[in-house]
Tab-separated table of C-alpha atoms in Angstrom:
chain	number	residue	atom	x	y	z
A	10	UNK	CA	-13.331	-9.171	25.230
A	11	UNK	CA	-11.405	-6.301	23.529
A	12	UNK	CA	-13.569	-3.171	23.851
A	13	UNK	CA	-12.721	-0.182	21.603
A	14	UNK	CA	-14.464	3.062	22.436
A	15	UNK	CA	-15.003	6.002	20.003
A	16	UNK	CA	-16.182	9.163	20.692
A	17	UNK	CA	-17.908	11.612	19.827
A	18	UNK	CA	-20.347	9.130	18.136
A	19	UNK	CA	-21.967	12.125	16.162
A	20	UNK	CA	-20.675	15.358	15.620
A	21	UNK	CA	-22.025	18.505	13.195
A	22	UNK	CA	-19.736	21.018	12.254
A	23	UNK	CA	-19.243	24.290	10.103
A	24	UNK	CA	-17.386	24.359	7.108
A	25	UNK	CA	-13.904	25.293	7.705
A	26	UNK	CA	-13.600	24.317	11.490
A	27	UNK	CA	-11.705	21.267	12.617
A	28	UNK	CA	-13.073	18.227	14.319
A	29	UNK	CA	-11.400	15.733	16.537
A	30	UNK	CA	-12.246	12.221	16.887
A	31	UNK	CA	-10.887	9.791	19.689
A	32	UNK	CA	-10.246	6.043	19.729
A	33	UNK	CA	-9.433	4.316	23.085
A	34	UNK	CA	-8.651	0.413	23.653
A	35	UNK	CA	-10.378	0.084	27.334
A	36	UNK	CA	-8.906	-3.104	28.240
A	37	UNK	CA	-5.800	-3.765	26.478
A	38	UNK	CA	-2.940	-1.920	24.782
A	39	UNK	CA	-3.135	-1.267	21.251
A	40	UNK	CA	0.063	-1.295	19.324
A	41	UNK	CA	-1.612	-0.682	16.041
A	42	UNK	CA	-4.705	1.238	15.302
A	43	UNK	CA	-6.371	1.899	11.770
A	44	UNK	CA	-8.763	4.622	10.870
A	45	UNK	CA	-11.246	3.758	8.071
A	46	UNK	CA	-13.926	5.587	6.319
A	47	UNK	CA	-17.193	4.459	5.209
A	48	UNK	CA	-19.674	5.840	2.533
A	49	UNK	CA	-23.530	4.822	2.849
A	50	UNK	CA	-24.045	1.252	1.951
A	51	UNK	CA	-20.307	1.011	0.951
A	52	UNK	CA	-17.272	-0.918	2.228
A	53	UNK	CA	-14.607	0.234	4.766
A	54	UNK	CA	-11.800	2.310	3.118
A	55	UNK	CA	-8.531	2.186	5.024
A	56	UNK	CA	-7.210	6.046	5.760
A	57	UNK	CA	-4.241	5.306	7.666
A	58	UNK	CA	-2.488	2.764	9.981
A	59	UNK	CA	-0.952	4.531	13.092
A	60	UNK	CA	1.740	2.533	15.592
A	61	UNK	CA	2.086	4.055	18.877
A	62	UNK	CA	4.824	6.732	19.094
A	63	UNK	CA	5.460	6.960	15.412
A	64	UNK	CA	4.020	8.534	12.474
A	65	UNK	CA	1.015	7.364	10.933
A	66	UNK	CA	1.375	5.656	7.425
A	67	UNK	CA	-1.269	7.002	5.148
A	68	UNK	CA	-2.925	5.212	2.142
A	69	UNK	CA	-2.440	6.215	-1.352
A	70	UNK	CA	-5.116	9.578	-1.963
A	71	UNK	CA	-5.643	10.354	1.685
A	72	UNK	CA	-4.434	13.545	2.386
A	73	UNK	CA	-2.336	13.726	5.559
A	74	UNK	CA	-2.283	17.256	6.243
A	75	UNK	CA	-6.027	17.137	6.341
A	76	UNK	CA	-6.494	13.908	8.155
A	77	UNK	CA	-4.174	14.354	11.187
A	78	UNK	CA	-3.678	10.982	13.187
A	79	UNK	CA	-1.834	10.798	16.543
A	80	UNK	CA	-1.309	8.063	18.446
A	81	UNK	CA	0.439	9.195	21.420
A	82	UNK	CA	-0.194	6.091	23.897
A	83	UNK	CA	-0.825	2.468	23.664
A	84	UNK	CA	-4.659	3.091	24.273
A	85	UNK	CA	-5.297	6.524	22.516
A	86	UNK	CA	-5.542	7.395	18.962
A	87	UNK	CA	-6.864	10.421	17.473
A	88	UNK	CA	-8.255	11.683	14.114
A	89	UNK	CA	-8.338	15.259	13.398
A	90	UNK	CA	-10.180	16.496	10.363
A	91	UNK	CA	-8.833	19.900	9.644
A	92	UNK	CA	-10.739	22.518	7.656
A	93	UNK	CA	-13.576	20.227	7.078
A	94	UNK	CA	-15.906	20.718	4.144
A	95	UNK	CA	-19.030	19.030	3.086
A	96	UNK	CA	-17.318	16.477	1.188
A	97	UNK	CA	-15.595	14.900	4.656
A	98	UNK	CA	-19.060	14.086	5.891
A	99	UNK	CA	-18.767	10.685	6.399
A	100	UNK	CA	-18.955	7.959	8.973
A	101	UNK	CA	-15.266	7.301	10.547
A	102	UNK	CA	-14.345	3.982	12.071
A	103	UNK	CA	-11.224	3.066	13.798
A	104	UNK	CA	-9.876	-0.328	14.846
A	105	UNK	CA	-7.152	-1.627	17.086
A	106	UNK	CA	-5.035	-4.515	17.275
A	107	UNK	CA	-3.432	-5.431	20.479
A	108	UNK	CA	0.000	-7.321	21.629
A	109	UNK	CA	-0.043	-10.681	21.041
A	110	UNK	CA	-1.904	-10.537	17.629
A	111	UNK	CA	-4.845	-13.034	17.439
A	112	UNK	CA	-5.631	-12.022	13.506
A	113	UNK	CA	-8.874	-10.087	14.360
A	114	UNK	CA	-9.264	-6.213	14.691
A	115	UNK	CA	-11.431	-4.853	17.187
A	116	UNK	CA	-13.826	-1.681	16.002
A	117	UNK	CA	-15.027	1.484	17.500
A	118	UNK	CA	-18.569	2.218	17.008
A	119	UNK	CA	-17.908	4.838	14.575
A	120	UNK	CA	-18.175	8.587	14.600
A	121	UNK	CA	-20.910	10.358	11.928
A	122	UNK	CA	-19.546	13.475	10.750
A	123	UNK	CA	-21.623	16.244	9.219
A	124	UNK	CA	-20.051	19.037	7.870
A	125	UNK	CA	-22.488	21.927	7.023
B	6	UNK	CA	-1.975	-7.713	-3.762
B	7	UNK	CA	-4.903	-9.094	-1.827
B	8	UNK	CA	-8.483	-8.646	-2.551
B	9	UNK	CA	-11.901	-10.342	-1.524
B	10	UNK	CA	-15.085	-10.608	-3.612
B	11	UNK	CA	-18.667	-10.714	-1.933
B	12	UNK	CA	-20.499	-11.177	-5.296
B	13	UNK	CA	-24.145	-10.427	-3.766
B	14	UNK	CA	-25.275	-7.178	-2.891
B	15	UNK	CA	-27.809	-8.343	-0.832
B	16	UNK	CA	-29.332	-11.698	0.103
B	17	UNK	CA	-32.932	-12.262	1.083
B	18	UNK	CA	-33.964	-15.108	3.054
B	19	UNK	CA	-37.053	-16.094	5.202
B	20	UNK	CA	-36.805	-16.622	8.756
B	21	UNK	CA	-35.944	-19.871	9.637
B	22	UNK	CA	-34.285	-20.846	6.455
B	23	UNK	CA	-30.361	-21.541	6.005
B	24	UNK	CA	-28.433	-18.376	5.212
B	25	UNK	CA	-25.514	-18.427	2.974
B	26	UNK	CA	-23.325	-15.149	2.371
B	27	UNK	CA	-20.717	-15.995	-0.128
B	28	UNK	CA	-17.077	-14.724	-0.241
B	29	UNK	CA	-14.005	-15.472	-2.225
B	30	UNK	CA	-10.618	-14.192	-1.920
B	31	UNK	CA	-7.161	-13.681	-3.454
B	32	UNK	CA	-3.697	-13.489	-1.735
B	33	UNK	CA	-0.219	-14.103	-2.170
B	34	UNK	CA	0.458	-16.151	0.821
B	35	UNK	CA	-1.494	-18.026	3.667
B	36	UNK	CA	-5.248	-16.176	3.951
B	37	UNK	CA	-6.229	-15.191	7.042
B	38	UNK	CA	-10.104	-14.791	6.637
B	39	UNK	CA	-12.460	-12.833	8.799
B	40	UNK	CA	-16.301	-12.170	8.919
B	41	UNK	CA	-17.647	-8.964	10.653
B	42	UNK	CA	-21.336	-7.850	10.783
B	43	UNK	CA	-22.490	-4.285	10.957
B	44	UNK	CA	-25.629	-2.998	12.170
B	45	UNK	CA	-26.934	0.460	11.025
B	46	UNK	CA	-24.934	3.441	12.327
B	47	UNK	CA	-22.610	0.923	14.349
B	48	UNK	CA	-19.130	-0.372	14.136
B	49	UNK	CA	-18.141	-3.908	13.065
B	50	UNK	CA	-18.693	-6.917	15.194
B	51	UNK	CA	-16.318	-9.609	14.824
B	52	UNK	CA	-18.043	-12.989	13.814
B	53	UNK	CA	-15.329	-15.628	12.993
B	54	UNK	CA	-11.921	-16.232	11.755
B	55	UNK	CA	-10.021	-18.798	9.985
B	56	UNK	CA	-6.252	-18.667	10.688
B	57	UNK	CA	-5.060	-22.361	10.676
B	58	UNK	CA	-6.581	-25.778	11.568
B	59	UNK	CA	-9.821	-27.019	10.876
B	60	UNK	CA	-11.677	-25.514	7.677
B	61	UNK	CA	-14.829	-25.534	9.351
B	62	UNK	CA	-15.203	-22.665	11.795
B	63	UNK	CA	-17.857	-21.683	14.189
B	64	UNK	CA	-18.334	-18.152	15.597
B	65	UNK	CA	-20.719	-16.075	17.304
B	66	UNK	CA	-24.661	-16.197	17.068
B	67	UNK	CA	-24.627	-19.524	15.713
B	68	UNK	CA	-22.560	-18.786	12.434
B	69	UNK	CA	-20.008	-20.761	10.781
B	70	UNK	CA	-17.747	-20.556	7.739
B	71	UNK	CA	-15.867	-23.182	5.728
B	72	UNK	CA	-12.395	-22.361	4.095
B	73	UNK	CA	-11.964	-23.882	1.062
B	74	UNK	CA	-8.529	-23.670	-0.338
B	75	UNK	CA	-8.990	-24.827	-3.944
B	76	UNK	CA	-12.051	-22.645	-4.443
B	77	UNK	CA	-10.418	-19.700	-2.611
B	78	UNK	CA	-13.732	-19.265	-0.680
B	79	UNK	CA	-14.654	-18.603	2.817
B	80	UNK	CA	-18.908	-18.667	2.608
B	81	UNK	CA	-20.775	-17.656	5.908
B	82	UNK	CA	-23.633	-20.074	6.844
B	83	UNK	CA	-26.297	-20.114	9.528
B	84	UNK	CA	-28.584	-23.226	9.366
B	85	UNK	CA	-31.637	-21.119	10.544
B	86	UNK	CA	-31.844	-17.291	10.246
B	87	UNK	CA	-33.451	-14.800	12.583
B	88	UNK	CA	-34.943	-11.441	11.805
B	89	UNK	CA	-32.160	-10.079	13.977
B	90	UNK	CA	-29.591	-11.504	11.655
B	91	UNK	CA	-30.744	-8.575	9.130
B	92	UNK	CA	-27.408	-6.310	8.917
B	93	UNK	CA	-24.405	-5.752	6.641
B	94	UNK	CA	-21.825	-8.572	6.377
B	95	UNK	CA	-18.128	-8.076	5.500
B	96	UNK	CA	-15.861	-10.801	4.685
B	97	UNK	CA	-11.982	-9.661	4.950
B	98	UNK	CA	-8.897	-11.064	4.311
B	99	UNK	CA	-5.310	-10.567	5.879
B	100	UNK	CA	-2.097	-11.946	3.752
B	101	UNK	CA	0.003	-14.067	5.577
B	102	UNK	CA	2.643	-13.676	3.442
B	103	UNK	CA	3.836	-10.373	5.162
B	104	UNK	CA	5.939	-10.372	8.220
B	105	UNK	CA	3.520	-7.631	9.801
B	106	UNK	CA	0.513	-9.640	9.021
B	107	UNK	CA	-0.638	-7.055	6.618
B	108	UNK	CA	-3.678	-4.897	6.194
B	109	UNK	CA	-7.206	-6.025	6.711
B	110	UNK	CA	-8.778	-6.002	3.115
B	111	UNK	CA	-12.625	-5.665	3.400
B	112	UNK	CA	-15.333	-7.104	0.756
B	113	UNK	CA	-17.842	-4.629	-0.579
B	114	UNK	CA	-20.232	-6.081	2.003
B	115	UNK	CA	-23.614	-8.079	1.674
B	116	UNK	CA	-26.951	-6.939	2.994
B	117	UNK	CA	-28.838	-9.481	4.711
B	118	UNK	CA	-32.481	-9.066	4.700
B	119	UNK	CA	-34.426	-11.892	7.106
B	120	UNK	CA	-38.188	-11.729	6.434
B	121	UNK	CA	-40.612	-12.666	9.129
């Protein structure tokens, strides 16, 4: 089946620093990738949709200058949390949709960000 | 606008008993419905989907769901629950009215606890 790899799985950083999270589709080409944020025991909140080679589309209320998303190739999208603060601590999950849409999205394992 | 409702925050069931997790939806066009499962600190795993065809859909790990258009429901079921089924379950919908398939809208999630 389609595999999405997300790295790192856990990251701890100091307030004010930037953190990059990678999302890779390992065995398919992902035309569209989605980034979600999940709070403890809560549902997933869609942050942005990224299409390869174009700018990401951010959901209302998500700061695009703070959460930089790049989708430079059909197998890689990155989320950079810039000038991180403790309130940015969360579980970030990416998902991907391949060519030949079948409906379901394939999810990475998630990245736990802790900002001290 | 599309929406998904999972009315139960938690479902408790004894091992070996039937398990049902409820989901209702609202979309403008044809609904594309999905169930995902999430284990602690992990990404989401796809269980099953309804796009078209038979209303009863069978998926992974013995789970099934029935699409009921008149009741706008897509309840997840398993005839005999296992302790290992304890996890967080998400129902999700995509609106078939849009040309680009639309965003995946998640329900709030239902925590399933299966006791030995």
